[in-house]
Coordinates of C-alpha atoms in Angstrom, one line a residue:
M1 CA 0.0 0.0 0.0
S2 CA 1.4 3.4 -1.0
D3 CA 1.7 6.2 1.5
S4 CA -1.1 8.0 -0.4
A5 CA -3.4 5.1 0.4
V6 CA -2.9 5.3 4.2
P7 CA -5.8 7.2 5.6
T8 CA -5.1 10.3 7.7
P9 CA -6.1 10.2 11.4
E10 CA -9.1 12.3 10.5
Q11 CA -10.1 9.9 7.7
R12 CA -9.6 6.9 10.0
L13 CA -11.8 8.6 12.6
A14 CA -14.5 9.1 9.9
Q15 CA -14.3 5.5 8.9
L16 CA -14.6 4.2 12.5
R17 CA -17.6 6.5 13.1
E18 CA -19.3 5.2 9.9
A19 CA -18.7 1.6 11.1
I20 CA -20.2 2.5 14.5
D21 CA -23.2 4.0 12.8
E22 CA -23.7 0.8 10.8
T23 CA -23.4 -1.3 13.9
D24 CA -25.9 0.9 15.7
S25 CA -28.3 0.4 12.8
A26 CA -27.9 -3.4 13.0
L27 CA -28.5 -3.2 16.7
L28 CA -31.8 -1.3 16.0
Q29 CA -32.9 -4.1 13.7
L30 CA -32.2 -6.7 16.3
L31 CA -34.1 -4.7 18.9
H32 CA -37.0 -4.4 16.5
R33 CA -36.9 -8.2 15.9
R34 CA -36.9 -8.7 19.7
R35 CA -39.9 -6.5 20.1
Q36 CA -41.8 -8.5 17.5
L37 CA -40.9 -11.7 19.3
A38 CA -42.0 -10.2 22.6
A39 CA -45.4 -9.3 21.1
E40 CA -45.8 -12.9 20.0
V41 CA -44.9 -14.1 23.5
G42 CA -47.7 -11.8 24.8
V43 CA -50.2 -13.4 22.5
V44 CA -49.2 -16.9 23.6
K45 CA -49.2 -15.9 27.3
R46 CA -52.7 -14.5 27.1
G47 CA -53.9 -17.7 25.4
L48 CA -52.4 -19.7 28.2
G49 CA -53.6 -17.4 30.9
Q50 CA -50.1 -16.8 32.2
P51 CA -49.0 -13.6 34.0
L52 CA -47.3 -10.8 32.1
F53 CA -44.4 -10.7 34.6
V54 CA -42.6 -13.8 35.7
P55 CA -39.8 -12.8 38.1
E56 CA -38.0 -16.1 37.9
R57 CA -37.9 -16.0 34.1
E58 CA -36.5 -12.5 34.1
A59 CA -33.9 -13.2 36.8
K60 CA -32.7 -16.3 34.9
L61 CA -32.5 -14.4 31.6
L62 CA -30.5 -11.5 33.1
A63 CA -28.1 -13.9 34.9
A64 CA -27.5 -15.8 31.7
R65 CA -26.8 -12.6 29.7
R66 CA -24.5 -11.3 32.4
R67 CA -22.4 -14.4 32.2
E68 CA -22.3 -14.2 28.4
A69 CA -21.2 -10.5 28.6
E70 CA -18.4 -11.3 31.0
Q71 CA -17.2 -14.1 28.7
V72 CA -16.8 -11.7 25.7
G73 CA -15.3 -8.9 27.8
L74 CA -18.3 -6.7 28.1
S75 CA -19.6 -5.0 31.3
A76 CA -22.2 -7.3 32.9
D77 CA -23.8 -4.2 34.5
L78 CA -24.0 -2.5 31.1
I79 CA -25.8 -5.4 29.5
E80 CA -28.2 -5.8 32.4
D81 CA -29.0 -2.1 32.3
V82 CA -29.7 -2.3 28.6
L83 CA -31.8 -5.4 28.9
R84 CA -33.9 -4.1 31.8
R85 CA -34.9 -1.1 29.7
V86 CA -35.6 -3.4 26.7
I87 CA -37.7 -5.8 28.9
R88 CA -39.7 -2.9 30.3
E89 CA -40.6 -1.8 26.8
S90 CA -41.5 -5.4 26.1
Y91 CA -44.0 -5.5 28.9
Q92 CA -45.7 -2.4 27.5
Q93 CA -45.7 -4.1 24.1
Q94 CA -47.3 -7.3 25.6
Q95 CA -50.0 -5.4 27.4
A96 CA -52.6 -5.7 24.7
A97 CA -56.2 -6.6 25.3
D98 CA -56.2 -9.7 27.6
V99 CA -59.8 -10.8 27.3
H100 CA -60.6 -13.2 30.1
L101 CA -63.3 -11.5 32.2
E102 CA -66.2 -11.6 29.8
D103 CA -68.5 -13.1 32.5
K104 CA -67.7 -10.4 35.1
K105 CA -69.5 -7.2 35.9
V106 CA -67.3 -4.6 37.6
V107 CA -68.5 -1.4 39.3
V108 CA -65.8 1.2 40.0
I109 CA -66.9 3.8 42.6
G110 CA -64.8 6.8 41.6
G111 CA -64.2 5.4 38.1
H112 CA -64.1 8.8 36.5
G113 CA -61.0 9.7 38.6
A114 CA -57.4 9.0 37.7
L115 CA -56.7 5.8 39.6
G116 CA -60.2 4.5 39.4
G117 CA -60.2 5.2 35.7
L118 CA -56.9 3.3 35.3
F119 CA -58.5 0.2 36.8
A120 CA -61.8 0.7 35.0
E121 CA -59.9 0.7 31.7
R122 CA -57.9 -2.5 32.6
F123 CA -61.1 -4.3 33.5
R124 CA -62.8 -3.1 30.3
E125 CA -59.9 -4.3 28.2
A126 CA -60.1 -7.7 29.9
G127 CA -63.7 -8.0 28.6
A128 CA -65.6 -7.2 31.8
R129 CA -68.8 -5.0 31.7
V130 CA -67.6 -2.0 33.6
A131 CA -69.8 0.8 35.2
C132 CA -68.1 3.9 36.6
V133 CA -70.0 5.7 39.4
G134 CA -69.3 9.3 40.2
E135 CA -70.8 11.7 42.6
H136 CA -73.6 12.5 40.2
D137 CA -74.5 8.9 39.5
W138 CA -75.5 8.0 43.0
D139 CA -79.2 8.0 42.5
N140 CA -78.9 4.8 40.4
I141 CA -76.3 3.1 42.6
G142 CA -78.7 0.3 43.6
A143 CA -79.5 -0.7 40.0
T144 CA -75.8 -0.2 38.9
C145 CA -74.6 -2.7 41.6
Q146 CA -77.2 -5.4 40.8
Q147 CA -75.4 -8.6 39.6
A148 CA -72.0 -7.0 40.2
D149 CA -69.1 -9.4 40.7
L150 CA -66.8 -6.7 42.0
V151 CA -67.4 -3.3 43.5
L152 CA -64.1 -1.4 43.7
V153 CA -64.0 1.8 45.8
S154 CA -61.6 4.4 44.5
V155 CA -62.4 7.8 46.1
P156 CA -60.5 10.3 48.2
I157 CA -59.3 9.0 51.6
A158 CA -61.3 11.5 53.6
V159 CA -64.6 10.2 52.2
T160 CA -63.8 6.5 51.7
E161 CA -65.5 5.2 54.8
V162 CA -68.6 7.4 54.2
V163 CA -68.9 6.2 50.6
I164 CA -68.6 2.6 51.7
A165 CA -71.3 3.1 54.3
R166 CA -73.7 4.4 51.6
L167 CA -73.3 1.4 49.3
P168 CA -76.5 -0.6 48.7
E169 CA -76.8 -4.3 49.6
L170 CA -74.5 -6.1 47.2
P171 CA -75.0 -9.6 45.7
A172 CA -73.7 -12.3 48.1
H173 CA -70.9 -13.4 45.7
C174 CA -69.8 -9.9 44.9
I175 CA -66.3 -8.8 46.0
L176 CA -66.1 -5.5 47.8
A177 CA -62.6 -3.9 47.5
D178 CA -61.0 -0.6 47.9
V179 CA -57.7 1.0 46.7
T180 CA -57.1 3.4 49.6
S181 CA -53.7 4.0 51.0
I182 CA -54.8 3.3 54.5
K183 CA -56.4 -0.1 55.3
Q184 CA -57.7 -0.5 58.8
G185 CA -60.6 2.0 58.6
P186 CA -61.8 1.1 55.1
L187 CA -61.5 -2.6 55.7
T188 CA -63.5 -2.4 58.9
A189 CA -66.1 -0.3 57.1
M190 CA -66.3 -2.8 54.2
L191 CA -66.7 -5.8 56.6
A192 CA -69.5 -4.0 58.3
Q193 CA -71.3 -3.0 55.1
H194 CA -71.0 -6.3 53.1
D195 CA -71.4 -9.9 54.3
G196 CA -69.7 -11.3 51.2
P197 CA -66.1 -11.4 50.0
V198 CA -64.0 -8.4 51.1
V199 CA -60.4 -7.5 50.3
G200 CA -58.4 -4.3 50.8
L201 CA -55.9 -3.3 48.1
H202 CA -53.3 -0.6 48.1
P203 CA -51.6 0.0 44.7
M204 CA -48.1 1.4 45.4
F205 CA -48.1 3.4 42.2
G206 CA -49.9 6.3 40.6
P207 CA -52.3 6.5 37.7
Q208 CA -49.5 7.5 35.3
V209 CA -48.1 4.0 35.0
A210 CA -48.0 2.6 31.5
T211 CA -48.3 -1.0 32.6
L212 CA -49.0 -2.9 35.8
A213 CA -46.0 -5.1 35.1
K214 CA -43.7 -5.1 38.2
Q215 CA -46.0 -2.7 40.1
L216 CA -46.6 -3.6 43.7
I217 CA -50.1 -4.0 45.1
V218 CA -50.5 -4.6 48.9
V219 CA -53.3 -7.0 49.7
T220 CA -55.1 -7.1 53.1
Q221 CA -57.5 -9.9 53.4
G222 CA -60.9 -9.2 54.9
R223 CA -63.4 -12.1 54.3
K224 CA -63.7 -15.2 52.1
P225 CA -60.2 -15.0 50.4
E226 CA -61.0 -17.9 48.1
A227 CA -63.9 -16.0 46.6
C228 CA -61.5 -13.1 46.0
R229 CA -59.0 -15.3 44.1
W230 CA -60.2 -14.4 40.6
L231 CA -59.5 -10.7 41.3
L232 CA -56.0 -11.3 42.7
D233 CA -55.2 -13.7 39.8
T234 CA -56.2 -11.0 37.4
L235 CA -53.9 -8.5 39.0
V236 CA -51.1 -11.1 38.8
R237 CA -52.0 -11.8 35.2
W238 CA -51.6 -8.1 34.4
G239 CA -48.0 -8.3 35.8
A240 CA -48.6 -6.9 39.3
Q241 CA -46.7 -8.2 42.3
L242 CA -48.9 -8.8 45.3
Y243 CA -47.7 -8.4 48.9
Q244 CA -50.0 -9.9 51.6
T245 CA -50.1 -8.3 55.0
D246 CA -52.7 -7.4 57.7
A247 CA -54.2 -3.9 57.9
A248 CA -52.5 -2.9 61.1
R249 CA -49.0 -3.8 59.9
H250 CA -49.8 -2.1 56.6
D251 CA -50.8 1.2 58.2
E252 CA -47.8 1.1 60.6
A253 CA -45.4 0.6 57.6
M254 CA -47.1 3.5 55.7
G255 CA -46.1 5.8 58.6
F256 CA -42.5 5.5 57.3
I257 CA -43.1 4.8 53.6
Q258 CA -45.7 7.6 53.0
V259 CA -46.3 9.9 55.9
M260 CA -42.8 10.5 57.0
R261 CA -41.5 10.7 53.5
H262 CA -44.2 13.0 52.1
L263 CA -44.1 15.3 55.1
S264 CA -40.3 15.5 55.1
T265 CA -40.3 16.2 51.3
F266 CA -43.0 18.9 51.8
V267 CA -40.9 20.6 54.5
Y268 CA -37.8 20.4 52.4
G269 CA -39.6 22.0 49.5
A270 CA -41.1 24.7 51.8
H271 CA -37.6 25.5 53.2
L272 CA -36.1 25.9 49.7
A273 CA -39.0 28.2 48.8
S274 CA -38.7 30.3 51.9
E275 CA -34.9 30.6 51.3
R276 CA -35.6 31.6 47.7
A277 CA -33.0 29.1 46.5
D278 CA -32.1 29.3 42.8
L279 CA -33.3 25.9 41.6
Q280 CA -31.5 26.1 38.3
E281 CA -28.2 26.9 40.0
L282 CA -28.8 24.0 42.4
L283 CA -29.3 21.7 39.5
D284 CA -26.3 23.0 37.6
L285 CA -24.0 22.5 40.6
S286 CA -25.5 19.2 41.8
S287 CA -24.0 15.8 41.9
P288 CA -26.3 13.1 40.4
I289 CA -27.5 12.0 43.9
Y290 CA -28.6 15.5 44.9
R291 CA -30.1 16.1 41.5
L292 CA -32.3 13.0 42.0
E293 CA -33.2 14.1 45.5
L294 CA -34.2 17.6 44.2
M295 CA -36.2 15.9 41.5
M296 CA -38.1 13.9 44.0
V297 CA -38.8 17.0 46.0
G298 CA -40.1 19.0 43.0
R299 CA -42.1 16.0 41.8
L300 CA -44.3 16.2 44.9
F301 CA -45.4 19.7 44.0
A302 CA -46.4 18.7 40.5
Q303 CA -49.2 16.5 41.9
N304 CA -52.4 16.7 43.8
A305 CA -52.0 18.7 47.1
A306 CA -55.3 17.4 48.6
L307 CA -54.2 13.8 48.0
Y308 CA -51.0 14.3 50.0
A309 CA -52.8 16.2 52.7
D310 CA -55.3 13.3 53.0
I311 CA -52.5 10.7 53.2
I312 CA -50.8 12.6 56.0
L313 CA -53.9 13.5 57.9
A314 CA -55.2 9.9 57.7
H315 CA -52.4 8.8 59.9
P316 CA -52.6 11.1 63.0
E317 CA -51.1 8.3 65.1
N318 CA -47.8 9.0 63.3
F319 CA -47.5 12.6 64.4
A320 CA -45.8 11.5 67.6
M321 CA -43.3 9.6 65.5
M322 CA -42.6 12.7 63.4
R323 CA -42.0 14.6 66.6
R324 CA -39.4 12.0 67.5
Y325 CA -37.9 12.5 64.1
L326 CA -37.7 16.3 64.8
S327 CA -36.1 15.6 68.1
T328 CA -33.4 13.4 66.5
F329 CA -32.7 16.1 63.9
D330 CA -32.4 18.7 66.7
Q331 CA -30.1 16.5 68.8
V332 CA -27.7 15.8 65.8
L333 CA -27.7 19.5 64.8
G334 CA -26.9 20.5 68.4
Q335 CA -24.1 18.0 68.5
L336 CA -22.6 19.4 65.3
E337 CA -23.0 23.0 66.4
Q338 CA -20.8 22.1 69.4
G339 CA -18.1 20.7 67.0
D340 CA -18.6 17.1 68.3
K341 CA -17.2 15.3 65.3
Q342 CA -16.4 12.1 67.2
G343 CA -20.0 11.9 68.5
F344 CA -21.3 12.2 64.9
V345 CA -18.8 9.5 63.7
D346 CA -19.9 7.2 66.5
K347 CA -23.6 7.7 65.7
F348 CA -22.8 7.1 62.1
A349 CA -21.2 3.8 62.9
E350 CA -24.2 2.8 65.1
I351 CA -26.7 3.5 62.3
S352 CA -24.5 1.8 59.7
Q353 CA -24.6 -1.4 61.9
Y354 CA -28.4 -1.1 62.0
F355 CA -28.6 -1.0 58.2
G356 CA -26.2 -3.9 57.9
E357 CA -26.0 -5.6 54.5
F358 CA -28.8 -3.3 53.2
S359 CA -26.2 -0.5 53.1
Q360 CA -24.1 -2.2 50.4
K361 CA -27.2 -3.3 48.5
F362 CA -28.6 0.2 48.6
L363 CA -25.3 1.6 47.4
E364 CA -25.1 -0.8 44.4
D365 CA -28.7 -0.2 43.4
S366 CA -28.4 3.6 43.7
Q367 CA -25.2 3.6 41.6
R368 CA -27.2 2.1 38.7
L369 CA -29.9 4.7 39.2
L370 CA -27.3 7.5 39.4
A371 CA -25.6 6.4 36.2
S372 CA -28.9 6.5 34.3
A373 CA -29.8 9.8 35.9
G374 CA -26.4 11.2 34.9
D375 CA -26.8 10.0 31.3
A376 CA -30.3 11.6 31.1
H377 CA -29.0 14.9 32.5
Q378 CA -26.2 15.1 30.0
L379 CA -28.6 14.3 27.1
S380 CA -31.0 17.0 28.3
Q381 CA -28.2 19.5 28.4
V382 CA -27.3 18.8 24.8
T383 CA -30.8 18.5 23.4
G384 CA -32.6 21.0 25.7
R385 CA -35.3 18.4 26.5

């Protein structure tokens, strides 16, 4: 080869970039083919009555691909991240009409609302006859609930028990269920109102979800669990993960999962507002972890204020716990104001021991989230999206 045939560094760079573009195009075609196969899998699953999400299958698939990645010198974490995103898209692709409830009549009290509407749509897609009842439909509630197989209550927390008490007599076989974020009060009200099957549900997600695959729904049994089986099986078939607990334990846990978190987030946002902090500057100067934290704070204030007020006010028994939280904050702050570094370090070690092996797991899981968040931030900086 003559010297004139040797590409310059600039030419070689252009050639390599062209080869990368061709490889990316081939990768797109493979992803398209995978999407077609996933759609076919969804059709077969629906025919077999199998659930959309099978944790064991996904875990086995990811473990196998991680091993293959390591064998060819690729990052196993990279391949897992890519596949998790692809699999999530596959679940959305597979969530076509799964008609298996043609013989069921479902009444959704509050079905014109966001969360009630989500469930009404899912039941409708499954072939059930669905009636949505709003505040202005109550005059016909008796006729609407005749021959119902499920009456699902999805109304604001503050009026849930009142609405349950106003329900007409339901068919003996009918399931009475709710989707309220507290469980003891509504479950007690449903058991008093209806002698038939009763179950409490708490979807741990909002109405914005594109699919129920991998979404958690807490289940608190009330009465005749076997008669409620078809409902729970349907939720699993849609891909949801069910967690069974009793109402008291549920409400105790929600004190930390919802009340403490929501109230702390609200106060954090209120403090930023009162200090008139420059949010854009905070974002520009933030590490990925703080950017995520700031996003979670701001996210709260893009949603329904009354909903969060109801969640917090529905758990007055947790106000004492929040006072203890404030006391702990004040004690630590006082310690630092006195310059007691060793006291802080000792307390840190004590808390680290409490978290135990969860600390390392949380660190590894959060690193993956932070990597994705960092990529998304850089992309938004370039594209302006």
